[in-house]
């Protein structure tokens, strides 16, 4: 690099003959000698083609960080070979920190730092320099870029960014076992000097642990560190820069190291013999005592398994481990009896479940202790000789008959007398009694196997010396059957025989049933009664398998001569004493076809013509139905014709009163009233239903006296008005009952305009107000009209 810079300087002097003013800076500054050649036309030169050499060349400047001087810190100097020292050149500075951090003397080109800099905040600044003619304001040199680098000083101590640390290492580890690696960070420049060179050391934690000065790896320094002796260690680590030399900055952190457990200790019983006292009344499966072996290890390394060493008592007791307390719980496998054995002795072994092969040389990881159990005597209830008593007794056995006995005894050392009694909850009907001293059971009522074939109740035995101590046992009594019911036909049979039956033909298979409990091998026998054997119509054949067949004894039977036959059958059983019964079977004579299939068993069929078939019967029934339909149609036509005679002829012209079913019909409603009803009052008596409403339910007709032919029509209308006033089926709205004729005696005379002698204006309608509420609307209408005419005349 130096050779190249010198060569460039020599060539510049030879060709241009100019002078190079080197850039000045602090002693720590590195001068740049690299040249850049540009051609400019400078003012005041004779030849426009004259080459101009740029004279200010540099690479970078350096400035110390954290400068604390009273004057601005000098950085360097800019100078151009075109500057003749007469003040015609102006130097300018731009870029990072120009004017705020760095300033330049426009005349001399000196650069100063006007405030303290921090390399950790900004390590370098990029600036641009320019030489300008002070008169023309034109640049004399192309703008050039340079760097001012902040030079580092050791002003930052190492820091442990991840501290404090937590680590663990197994106990009993060898020397040099890896524990943890720590790392400290120094913010100073690692490329300049030793400001960022860190060295690690232990200030606290020796002689148990050591640390590598360069890498920060912590390792064990002592062998066989025992967790049971000391489990927690706190190590203080220091990191120092400047390579650990005097004057370097340091930082510290704490490392908490825990020794993890390994199974390096066997379980040990605190004593060699354990004494337990157990009552003989202890329940099988219950815990009767606890023992414990001590293991200083932790977690799964301290888990203990207990076992009973085979020997005395090993088959009566069991031991399990309590997972929470690691105790051995001794449980009872079989009942204890103080009178049989009063003490038991056996050994219990405690061992670790999870072994570590590295410590097998220490010895067996197990220990043994002796357990002695003393059985305590307890006053116990009586004990029955059997768990269940089964007895048998025949039904109808006389009351007071002894059918069996139960026995209980006191097994305690001082035996006591026993008292027996029946549990009333299980034998509430008191069918049996028991002797309180002897325990014998006798009947208290007559027993019936058909009602209750089996009895199950409990007997309680108590000690006289301590009545609260009781025992209970079940007694099962089976009631044996006595043959007291005769056999009977199992089901009612509907037996039939064909008129064309042949002798020896089986017409029915019968079986028997007995309400007694039939013993195995019992047989029923069937035969005819002696009086039936005289009449050779039917016979009974016993098949010797508890069934029998009814056979015919003659050729053909006639329904006209005899429709039913009654056959008495005697059935006997085989038990003792023999019971028998006579069962009468009803045999019906029926007509059958040639294959023996029954066609008819009704007696009416006897009188039907022999040649009349089913098709003929159906045809006869159809004819009868058609005749009935014709008669009904004829009657309906006659009734319709009779009604038509009552209707009014269309040519008959009379005044009709139009009736309405509601208040809003008006003149558009043209449904006229049937005047035929007024002409024939007798017809109206038949139709009692009102025509202006449709009743929800059919009302029964009311009885009224008949109307004579010569009765005045006015009376007829008044009668109808009264009926409508009291009619409960009238609708809840205004209804107008209409009639075609008002009668001669009406005080209103005729309301029709026909044959009216006076004009409408001469009419006086005040009397309408006296006719009642039904004429109120007419009175109001005509009264208003009269008033209007009066006003008009006036």
mmCIF file of N, CA and C in Angstrom, residues 40 48 77 124 157 174 190 201 301 374 491 532 537 546 552 609 635 639 652 701 710 727 791:
data_model
loop_
_atom_site.group_PDB
_atom_site.id
_atom_site.type_symbol
_atom_site.label_atom_id
_atom_site.label_comp_id
_atom_site.label_asym_id
_atom_site.label_seq_id
_atom_site.Cartn_x
_atom_site.Cartn_y
_atom_site.Cartn_z
ATOM 1 N N UNK A 40 -10.557 19.764 -15.131
ATOM 2 C CA UNK A 40 -11.455 20.922 -14.988
ATOM 3 C C UNK A 40 -10.840 22.133 -15.717
ATOM 4 N N UNK A 48 -7.361 26.408 -22.562
ATOM 5 C CA UNK A 48 -8.570 25.721 -22.051
ATOM 6 C C UNK A 48 -8.378 24.223 -21.908
ATOM 7 N N UNK A 77 -7.861 18.233 8.360
ATOM 8 C CA UNK A 77 -7.799 19.444 7.554
ATOM 9 C C UNK A 77 -8.042 19.079 6.103
ATOM 10 N N UNK A 124 -19.696 5.636 13.069
ATOM 11 C CA UNK A 124 -19.015 6.445 12.043
ATOM 12 C C UNK A 124 -20.035 7.397 11.426
ATOM 13 N N UNK A 157 -18.591 -1.862 30.541
ATOM 14 C CA UNK A 157 -18.214 -3.079 31.245
ATOM 15 C C UNK A 157 -18.975 -4.280 30.646
ATOM 16 N N UNK A 174 -18.637 -36.917 38.858
ATOM 17 C CA UNK A 174 -17.173 -36.823 38.919
ATOM 18 C C UNK A 174 -16.695 -35.400 38.683
ATOM 19 N N UNK A 190 -14.838 -4.669 19.362
ATOM 20 C CA UNK A 190 -13.975 -5.848 19.495
ATOM 21 C C UNK A 190 -12.797 -5.838 18.514
ATOM 22 N N UNK A 201 -14.076 -15.478 35.672
ATOM 23 C CA UNK A 201 -13.491 -16.028 36.899
ATOM 24 C C UNK A 201 -14.605 -16.222 37.928
ATOM 25 N N UNK A 301 -36.604 -42.082 43.457
ATOM 26 C CA UNK A 301 -35.496 -42.813 44.067
ATOM 27 C C UNK A 301 -35.803 -43.215 45.498
ATOM 28 N N UNK A 374 -49.953 -59.563 68.058
ATOM 29 C CA UNK A 374 -50.666 -60.212 69.146
ATOM 30 C C UNK A 374 -52.167 -60.072 68.894
ATOM 31 N N UNK A 491 -107.984 -79.018 29.039
ATOM 32 C CA UNK A 491 -108.653 -77.887 28.412
ATOM 33 C C UNK A 491 -110.038 -78.310 27.961
ATOM 34 N N UNK A 532 -121.870 -95.263 30.541
ATOM 35 C CA UNK A 532 -121.630 -94.951 29.133
ATOM 36 C C UNK A 532 -121.181 -96.173 28.353
ATOM 37 N N UNK A 537 -122.127 -95.892 21.420
ATOM 38 C CA UNK A 537 -121.951 -94.801 20.451
ATOM 39 C C UNK A 537 -120.478 -94.411 20.293
ATOM 40 N N UNK A 546 -100.403 -90.545 29.131
ATOM 41 C CA UNK A 546 -101.160 -89.430 29.702
ATOM 42 C C UNK A 546 -102.072 -88.753 28.679
ATOM 43 N N UNK A 552 -115.276 -93.518 17.448
ATOM 44 C CA UNK A 552 -116.668 -93.842 17.136
ATOM 45 C C UNK A 552 -116.886 -95.348 17.225
ATOM 46 N N UNK A 609 -133.320 -76.583 1.557
ATOM 47 C CA UNK A 609 -133.374 -77.532 0.440
ATOM 48 C C UNK A 609 -132.007 -78.093 0.154
ATOM 49 N N UNK A 635 -142.066 -44.099 -2.468
ATOM 50 C CA UNK A 635 -142.573 -43.312 -1.336
ATOM 51 C C UNK A 635 -142.007 -41.898 -1.374
ATOM 52 N N UNK A 639 -144.256 -38.306 -1.724
ATOM 53 C CA UNK A 639 -144.151 -37.228 -0.744
ATOM 54 C C UNK A 639 -143.757 -35.917 -1.397
ATOM 55 N N UNK A 652 -150.563 -16.241 -9.787
ATOM 56 C CA UNK A 652 -151.275 -15.647 -8.668
ATOM 57 C C UNK A 652 -150.567 -14.362 -8.259
ATOM 58 N N UNK A 701 -140.668 -29.699 18.406
ATOM 59 C CA UNK A 701 -141.832 -28.845 18.064
ATOM 60 C C UNK A 701 -142.671 -28.553 19.289
ATOM 61 N N UNK A 710 -161.924 -21.339 9.315
ATOM 62 C CA UNK A 710 -162.616 -20.057 9.303
ATOM 63 C C UNK A 710 -162.081 -19.072 10.334
ATOM 64 N N UNK A 727 -139.746 -17.129 21.385
ATOM 65 C CA UNK A 727 -138.952 -18.219 20.786
ATOM 66 C C UNK A 727 -137.499 -18.130 21.310
ATOM 67 N N UNK A 791 -143.426 21.819 7.848
ATOM 68 C CA UNK A 791 -142.510 22.952 7.717
ATOM 69 C C UNK A 791 -142.565 23.551 6.332
#
